[in-house]
PDB file of C-alpha atoms in Angstrom:
ATOM      1  CA  MET M   1     115.582 112.242  93.694  1.00  0.00           C
ATOM      2  CA  LYS M   2     112.064 112.845  92.899  1.00  0.00           C
ATOM      3  CA  PRO M   3     110.395 114.794  95.246  1.00  0.00           C
ATOM      4  CA  LYS M   4     107.648 113.784  97.423  1.00  0.00           C
ATOM      5  CA  THR M   5     105.253 115.935  98.228  1.00  0.00           C
ATOM      6  CA  ALA M   6     103.980 119.112  96.502  1.00  0.00           C
ATOM      7  CA  LEU M   7     101.387 122.011  96.627  1.00  0.00           C
ATOM      8  CA  LEU M   8     100.553 123.083  94.152  1.00  0.00           C
ATOM      9  CA  LEU M   9      98.918 126.779  93.781  1.00  0.00           C
ATOM     10  CA  LEU M  10      95.154 127.348  91.865  1.00  0.00           C
ATOM     11  CA  ASN M  11      93.850 130.570  90.531  1.00  0.00           C
ATOM     12  CA  GLY M  12      91.362 130.412  92.766  1.00  0.00           C
ATOM     13  CA  GLU M  13      90.337 132.034  96.357  1.00  0.00           C
ATOM     14  CA  LEU M  14      93.010 131.428  98.841  1.00  0.00           C
ATOM     15  CA  ARG M  15      91.643 130.547 101.934  1.00  0.00           C
ATOM     16  CA  ALA M  16      94.385 129.894 105.655  1.00  0.00           C
ATOM     17  CA  PRO M  17      97.240 131.578 104.389  1.00  0.00           C
ATOM     18  CA  ARG M  18      98.660 130.228 106.950  1.00  0.00           C
ATOM     19  CA  ARG M  19      98.264 126.668 106.687  1.00  0.00           C
ATOM     20  CA  VAL M  20      99.206 127.825 102.879  1.00  0.00           C
ATOM     21  CA  ARG M  21     102.963 128.832 104.327  1.00  0.00           C
ATOM     22  CA  ALA M  22     102.965 125.504 106.104  1.00  0.00           C
ATOM     23  CA  ALA M  23     101.928 123.350 103.282  1.00  0.00           C
ATOM     24  CA  ALA M  24     104.700 125.182 101.479  1.00  0.00           C
ATOM     25  CA  ARG M  25     107.402 124.507 104.022  1.00  0.00           C
ATOM     26  CA  THR M  26     107.038 121.165 103.901  1.00  0.00           C
ATOM     27  CA  ALA M  27     106.755 120.858 100.208  1.00  0.00           C
ATOM     28  CA  ASP M  28     109.417 119.068  97.689  1.00  0.00           C
ATOM     29  CA  ILE M  29     107.553 121.454  95.109  1.00  0.00           C
ATOM     30  CA  LEU M  30     105.895 124.462  94.644  1.00  0.00           C
ATOM     31  CA  VAL M  31     103.936 124.058  91.360  1.00  0.00           C
ATOM     32  CA  CYS M  32     101.444 127.408  90.462  1.00  0.00           C
ATOM     33  CA  ALA M  33      98.816 126.354  87.853  1.00  0.00           C
ATOM     34  CA  ASP M  34      99.271 129.960  85.392  1.00  0.00           C
ATOM     35  CA  GLY M  35      97.027 132.390  87.500  1.00  0.00           C
ATOM     36  CA  GLY M  36      98.023 130.690  90.522  1.00  0.00           C
ATOM     37  CA  ALA M  37     101.286 132.361  90.506  1.00  0.00           C
ATOM     38  CA  ARG M  38     100.033 135.466  91.881  1.00  0.00           C
ATOM     39  CA  HIS M  39      98.722 133.746  95.417  1.00  0.00           C
ATOM     40  CA  ALA M  40     103.118 132.976  95.687  1.00  0.00           C
ATOM     41  CA  LYS M  41     103.749 136.101  94.682  1.00  0.00           C
ATOM     42  CA  ARG M  42     100.863 137.688  97.672  1.00  0.00           C
ATOM     43  CA  LEU M  43     102.682 135.123  99.794  1.00  0.00           C
ATOM     44  CA  GLY M  44     106.285 136.010  99.025  1.00  0.00           C
ATOM     45  CA  LEU M  45     106.431 131.534  97.615  1.00  0.00           C
ATOM     46  CA  THR M  46     109.076 131.375  94.768  1.00  0.00           C
ATOM     47  CA  PRO M  47     107.266 128.692  92.858  1.00  0.00           C
ATOM     48  CA  ASP M  48     110.184 125.812  91.421  1.00  0.00           C
ATOM     49  CA  PHE M  49     107.246 125.429  88.661  1.00  0.00           C
ATOM     50  CA  ILE M  50     104.066 127.956  86.306  1.00  0.00           C
ATOM     51  CA  VAL M  51     102.303 125.429  84.737  1.00  0.00           C
ATOM     52  CA  GLY M  52      99.717 126.186  81.912  1.00  0.00           C
ATOM     53  CA  ASP M  53      99.416 129.130  78.562  1.00  0.00           C
ATOM     54  CA  MET M  54     100.663 132.220  81.228  1.00  0.00           C
ATOM     55  CA  ASP M  55      98.224 134.349  80.585  1.00  0.00           C
ATOM     56  CA  SER M  56      97.225 135.192  83.945  1.00  0.00           C
ATOM     57  CA  LEU M  57     101.194 135.264  85.251  1.00  0.00           C
ATOM     58  CA  PRO M  58     101.377 138.626  88.141  1.00  0.00           C
ATOM     59  CA  LYS M  59     102.649 141.121  87.071  1.00  0.00           C
ATOM     60  CA  PRO M  60     105.642 142.449  87.332  1.00  0.00           C
ATOM     61  CA  VAL M  61     107.534 139.238  87.883  1.00  0.00           C
ATOM     62  CA  PRO M  62     109.246 138.884  91.052  1.00  0.00           C
ATOM     63  CA  ARG M  63     113.226 139.285  90.807  1.00  0.00           C
ATOM     64  CA  ALA M  64     112.632 136.520  93.364  1.00  0.00           C
ATOM     65  CA  TRP M  65     111.911 134.175  90.533  1.00  0.00           C
ATOM     66  CA  MET M  66     114.575 133.745  88.685  1.00  0.00           C
ATOM     67  CA  LYS M  67     115.293 130.290  88.928  1.00  0.00           C
ATOM     68  CA  THR M  68     111.382 129.414  88.631  1.00  0.00           C
ATOM     69  CA  ARG M  69     110.632 126.993  85.527  1.00  0.00           C
ATOM     70  CA  TYR M  70     107.420 128.366  83.145  1.00  0.00           C
ATOM     71  CA  TRP M  71     106.253 125.005  81.772  1.00  0.00           C
ATOM     72  CA  CYS M  72     104.291 126.436  78.757  1.00  0.00           C
ATOM     73  CA  ASP M  73     101.279 124.302  77.002  1.00  0.00           C
ATOM     74  CA  PHE M  74      98.980 126.294  74.765  1.00  0.00           C
ATOM     75  CA  ASN M  75      96.131 123.689  74.695  1.00  0.00           C
ATOM     76  CA  LEU M  76      92.524 125.346  75.342  1.00  0.00           C
ATOM     77  CA  GLU M  77      90.871 122.283  75.639  1.00  0.00           C
ATOM     78  CA  ARG M  78      92.579 121.446  78.242  1.00  0.00           C
ATOM     79  CA  SER M  79      92.142 123.253  82.457  1.00  0.00           C
ATOM     80  CA  ASP M  80      95.645 124.278  83.534  1.00  0.00           C
ATOM     81  CA  ILE M  81      94.984 122.395  86.641  1.00  0.00           C
ATOM     82  CA  ASP M  82      94.297 119.400  84.557  1.00  0.00           C
ATOM     83  CA  LYS M  83      97.724 120.470  82.377  1.00  0.00           C
ATOM     84  CA  SER M  84      99.519 120.764  86.147  1.00  0.00           C
ATOM     85  CA  LEU M  85      98.541 117.542  87.389  1.00  0.00           C
ATOM     86  CA  ASP M  86      99.698 115.679  84.780  1.00  0.00           C
ATOM     87  CA  PHE M  87     102.638 118.035  84.986  1.00  0.00           C
ATOM     88  CA  ILE M  88     103.037 116.968  89.254  1.00  0.00           C
ATOM     89  CA  ARG M  89     102.682 112.946  88.385  1.00  0.00           C
ATOM     90  CA  ALA M  90     104.942 112.762  85.628  1.00  0.00           C
ATOM     91  CA  ARG M  91     107.636 114.022  88.097  1.00  0.00           C
ATOM     92  CA  GLY M  92     106.967 111.519  90.438  1.00  0.00           C
ATOM     93  CA  VAL M  93     105.156 113.073  93.344  1.00  0.00           C
ATOM     94  CA  ARG M  94     102.889 110.537  94.870  1.00  0.00           C
ATOM     95  CA  ARG M  95     101.248 113.589  97.937  1.00  0.00           C
ATOM     96  CA  VAL M  96      99.554 116.380  96.732  1.00  0.00           C
ATOM     97  CA  THR M  97      98.200 119.592  98.447  1.00  0.00           C
ATOM     98  CA  VAL M  98      96.225 121.439  96.134  1.00  0.00           C
ATOM     99  CA  ALA M  99      95.011 125.388  97.848  1.00  0.00           C
ATOM    100  CA  GLY M 100      93.214 128.174  95.615  1.00  0.00           C
ATOM    101  CA  ALA M 101      90.141 125.422  94.255  1.00  0.00           C
ATOM    102  CA  PHE M 102      87.754 127.322  95.538  1.00  0.00           C
ATOM    103  CA  GLY M 103      85.566 130.288  93.841  1.00  0.00           C
ATOM    104  CA  GLY M 104      85.461 131.533  90.137  1.00  0.00           C
ATOM    105  CA  GLY M 105      82.805 130.285  89.460  1.00  0.00           C
ATOM    106  CA  LEU M 106      80.576 126.695  90.151  1.00  0.00           C
ATOM    107  CA  ASP M 107      81.718 125.148  86.630  1.00  0.00           C
ATOM    108  CA  HIS M 108      85.335 125.490  87.877  1.00  0.00           C
ATOM    109  CA  GLU M 109      84.959 124.502  91.257  1.00  0.00           C
ATOM    110  CA  LEU M 110      83.256 120.785  89.873  1.00  0.00           C
ATOM    111  CA  VAL M 111      85.965 121.137  87.139  1.00  0.00           C
ATOM    112  CA  ASN M 112      88.786 120.665  89.986  1.00  0.00           C
ATOM    113  CA  PHE M 113      86.994 118.642  92.048  1.00  0.00           C
ATOM    114  CA  ALA M 114      86.329 115.896  89.009  1.00  0.00           C
ATOM    115  CA  SER M 115      89.708 116.124  88.441  1.00  0.00           C
ATOM    116  CA  PHE M 116      91.158 115.504  91.424  1.00  0.00           C
ATOM    117  CA  GLU M 117      89.061 112.345  91.479  1.00  0.00           C
ATOM    118  CA  THR M 118      90.294 111.205  88.133  1.00  0.00           C
ATOM    119  CA  CYS M 119      94.318 111.748  89.798  1.00  0.00           C
ATOM    120  CA  ALA M 120      93.724 109.988  92.754  1.00  0.00           C
ATOM    121  CA  LYS M 121      94.197 106.796  91.769  1.00  0.00           C
ATOM    122  CA  GLU M 122      98.027 107.843  91.426  1.00  0.00           C
ATOM    123  CA  MET M 123      98.463 110.303  93.997  1.00  0.00           C
ATOM    124  CA  GLU M 124      97.174 111.470  97.394  1.00  0.00           C
ATOM    125  CA  LEU M 125      95.136 114.617  97.854  1.00  0.00           C
ATOM    126  CA  SER M 126      95.160 117.315 100.502  1.00  0.00           C
ATOM    127  CA  VAL M 127      92.251 120.034  99.050  1.00  0.00           C
ATOM    128  CA  ILE M 128      92.796 123.229 101.701  1.00  0.00           C
ATOM    129  CA  GLY M 129      89.238 125.783 101.548  1.00  0.00           C
ATOM    130  CA  ALA M 130      87.208 126.332 105.102  1.00  0.00           C
ATOM    131  CA  GLY M 131      88.716 123.427 106.284  1.00  0.00           C
ATOM    132  CA  THR M 132      90.500 120.514 105.292  1.00  0.00           C
ATOM    133  CA  ALA M 133      89.561 117.325 102.470  1.00  0.00           C
ATOM    134  CA  LEU M 134      91.701 114.194 102.080  1.00  0.00           C
ATOM    135  CA  LEU M 135      90.247 112.509  99.239  1.00  0.00           C
ATOM    136  CA  LEU M 136      91.652 108.760  99.920  1.00  0.00           C
ATOM    137  CA  GLY M 137      91.578 105.313  98.498  1.00  0.00           C
ATOM    138  CA  CYS M 138      91.629 101.881  99.362  1.00  0.00           C
ATOM    139  CA  GLY M 139      93.893 100.584 102.442  1.00  0.00           C
ATOM    140  CA  ARG M 140      93.807 101.754 105.925  1.00  0.00           C
ATOM    141  CA  HIS M 141      93.381 104.514 107.327  1.00  0.00           C
ATOM    142  CA  ARG M 142      94.085 106.833 110.414  1.00  0.00           C
ATOM    143  CA  VAL M 143      92.984 110.291 111.092  1.00  0.00           C
ATOM    144  CA  ALA M 144      93.536 112.749 114.104  1.00  0.00           C
ATOM    145  CA  LEU M 145      91.577 114.445 115.039  1.00  0.00           C
ATOM    146  CA  ARG M 146      90.015 116.474 118.359  1.00  0.00           C
ATOM    147  CA  PRO M 147      86.801 114.424 120.111  1.00  0.00           C
ATOM    148  CA  GLY M 148      84.325 116.250 118.790  1.00  0.00           C
ATOM    149  CA  ALA M 149      85.706 117.273 115.809  1.00  0.00           C
ATOM    150  CA  ARG M 150      82.875 116.876 113.654  1.00  0.00           C
ATOM    151  CA  PHE M 151      83.184 115.572 109.806  1.00  0.00           C
ATOM    152  CA  SER M 152      81.892 114.427 106.694  1.00  0.00           C
ATOM    153  CA  LEU M 153      82.610 111.372 104.838  1.00  0.00           C
ATOM    154  CA  LEU M 154      81.155 111.396 100.938  1.00  0.00           C
ATOM    155  CA  ALA M 155      81.912 108.822  98.756  1.00  0.00           C
ATOM    156  CA  ALA M 156      83.294 109.822  94.932  1.00  0.00           C
ATOM    157  CA  PRO M 157      80.969 108.670  93.547  1.00  0.00           C
ATOM    158  CA  ARG M 158      81.303 104.926  95.349  1.00  0.00           C
ATOM    159  CA  ALA M 159      82.459 103.536  98.287  1.00  0.00           C
ATOM    160  CA  ARG M 160      82.648 100.078 100.343  1.00  0.00           C
ATOM    161  CA  LEU M 161      84.566 100.596 103.558  1.00  0.00           C
ATOM    162  CA  SER M 162      84.575 100.387 107.122  1.00  0.00           C
ATOM    163  CA  LEU M 163      84.597 103.786 110.095  1.00  0.00           C
ATOM    164  CA  SER M 164      85.280 102.969 113.465  1.00  0.00           C
ATOM    165  CA  GLY M 165      86.862 105.979 116.156  1.00  0.00           C
ATOM    166  CA  ALA M 166      83.320 107.857 115.061  1.00  0.00           C
ATOM    167  CA  ARG M 167      79.654 108.834 116.359  1.00  0.00           C
ATOM    168  CA  TYR M 168      78.275 106.879 113.478  1.00  0.00           C
ATOM    169  CA  ARG M 169      79.943 103.829 112.981  1.00  0.00           C
ATOM    170  CA  LEU M 170      80.009 101.886 109.526  1.00  0.00           C
ATOM    171  CA  ASN M 171      81.228  98.244 108.809  1.00  0.00           C
ATOM    172  CA  ASN M 172      81.776  97.200 105.832  1.00  0.00           C
ATOM    173  CA  GLU M 173      78.751  99.307 104.234  1.00  0.00           C
ATOM    174  CA  VAL M 174      78.260 101.292 101.034  1.00  0.00           C
ATOM    175  CA  LEU M 175      78.589 104.625 100.694  1.00  0.00           C
ATOM    176  CA  VAL M 176      77.507 106.589  97.114  1.00  0.00           C
ATOM    177  CA  ARG M 177      77.499 109.721  95.938  1.00  0.00           C
ATOM    178  CA  GLY M 178      74.969 112.080  97.977  1.00  0.00           C
ATOM    179  CA  SER M 179      74.361 113.146 101.924  1.00  0.00           C
ATOM    180  CA  ARG M 180      74.634 110.184 104.123  1.00  0.00           C
ATOM    181  CA  GLY M 181      77.876 111.037 105.537  1.00  0.00           C
ATOM    182  CA  LEU M 182      77.429 114.312 106.544  1.00  0.00           C
ATOM    183  CA  GLY M 183      77.620 115.170 110.423  1.00  0.00           C
ATOM    184  CA  ASN M 184      79.298 112.833 112.153  1.00  0.00           C
ATOM    185  CA  ARG M 185      81.255 113.156 115.028  1.00  0.00           C
ATOM    186  CA  ALA M 186      84.452 111.747 115.905  1.00  0.00           C
ATOM    187  CA  GLN M 187      85.530 110.481 119.792  1.00  0.00           C
ATOM    188  CA  GLY M 188      89.311 110.370 119.313  1.00  0.00           C
ATOM    189  CA  PRO M 189      91.454 109.406 116.161  1.00  0.00           C
ATOM    190  CA  VAL M 190      89.420 107.826 113.346  1.00  0.00           C
ATOM    191  CA  THR M 191      90.533 104.880 111.602  1.00  0.00           C
ATOM    192  CA  LEU M 192      89.112 104.455 108.093  1.00  0.00           C
ATOM    193  CA  SER M 193      89.246 100.846 106.270  1.00  0.00           C
ATOM    194  CA  LEU M 194      88.611 101.594 102.564  1.00  0.00           C
ATOM    195  CA  MET M 195      88.006  97.827 100.685  1.00  0.00           C
ATOM    196  CA  GLU M 196      86.028  99.571  96.761  1.00  0.00           C
ATOM    197  CA  GLY M 197      86.823 103.350  95.426  1.00  0.00           C
ATOM    198  CA  ARG M 198      87.192 106.486  96.642  1.00  0.00           C
ATOM    199  CA  ALA M 199      85.842 108.905  99.663  1.00  0.00           C
ATOM    200  CA  TRP M 200      86.550 112.431 100.313  1.00  0.00           C
ATOM    201  CA  MET M 201      87.048 113.019 104.389  1.00  0.00           C
ATOM    202  CA  LEU M 202      86.440 116.441 104.891  1.00  0.00           C
ATOM    203  CA  SER M 203      86.788 118.555 108.495  1.00  0.00           C
ATOM    204  CA  ALA M 204      85.466 121.820 108.493  1.00  0.00           C
ATOM    205  CA  LYS M 205      87.405 123.572 111.466  1.00  0.00           C
ATOM    206  CA  SER M 206      90.863 121.787 111.978  1.00  0.00           C
ATOM    207  CA  ALA M 207      92.778 120.423 109.530  1.00  0.00           C
ATOM    208  CA  LEU M 208      92.722 116.497 108.564  1.00  0.00           C
ATOM    209  CA  GLU M 209      96.369 114.595 109.057  1.00  0.00           C
ATOM    210  CA  GLU M 210      96.777 110.597 108.761  1.00  0.00           C
ATOM    211  CA  LEU M 211      98.740 109.274 111.386  1.00  0.00           C
TER     212      LEU M 211
END
């Protein structure tokens, strides 16, 4: 049976470790992008796969990782995140939770988010940081948020959409990448209908979850 969900650990700062452990319990496979393996070691997790050029692995590698498989890719023109996302996509995974995407330099953060948006046509992505970010594509999405919870909606890079269940609603409107969409408030479960494009939904204080 092909795995349906994956947790991907990158080599940036690991925020909200409890939520990362919870994601590991429900994911079908755990993949580390090279140095992301140090987070797995610190959290006591055993990766199913480690992908990259293996120059940032924790030393020593835990003995419990005897069954971990190493997918070496020494192409210096591609980042470990691109290699890892391609690896996950090739295994038929449709939903990926990512942790460790922040820190390590602004250039790395921007590259990470560019990679997320590139692969989002084929996979659903959720990024764990100080909050949670969902990258949503065309369709109807109902997201669990507590009444009064603050969230933001950002086009990636352009989207036509409708939004209900929020203080500031949208009706078949076009958003482009920019400040419009920041600082909305939920009035209960939020429903987002995307007719064109993609959009990030971000919440700073609570994990987002599609209903």
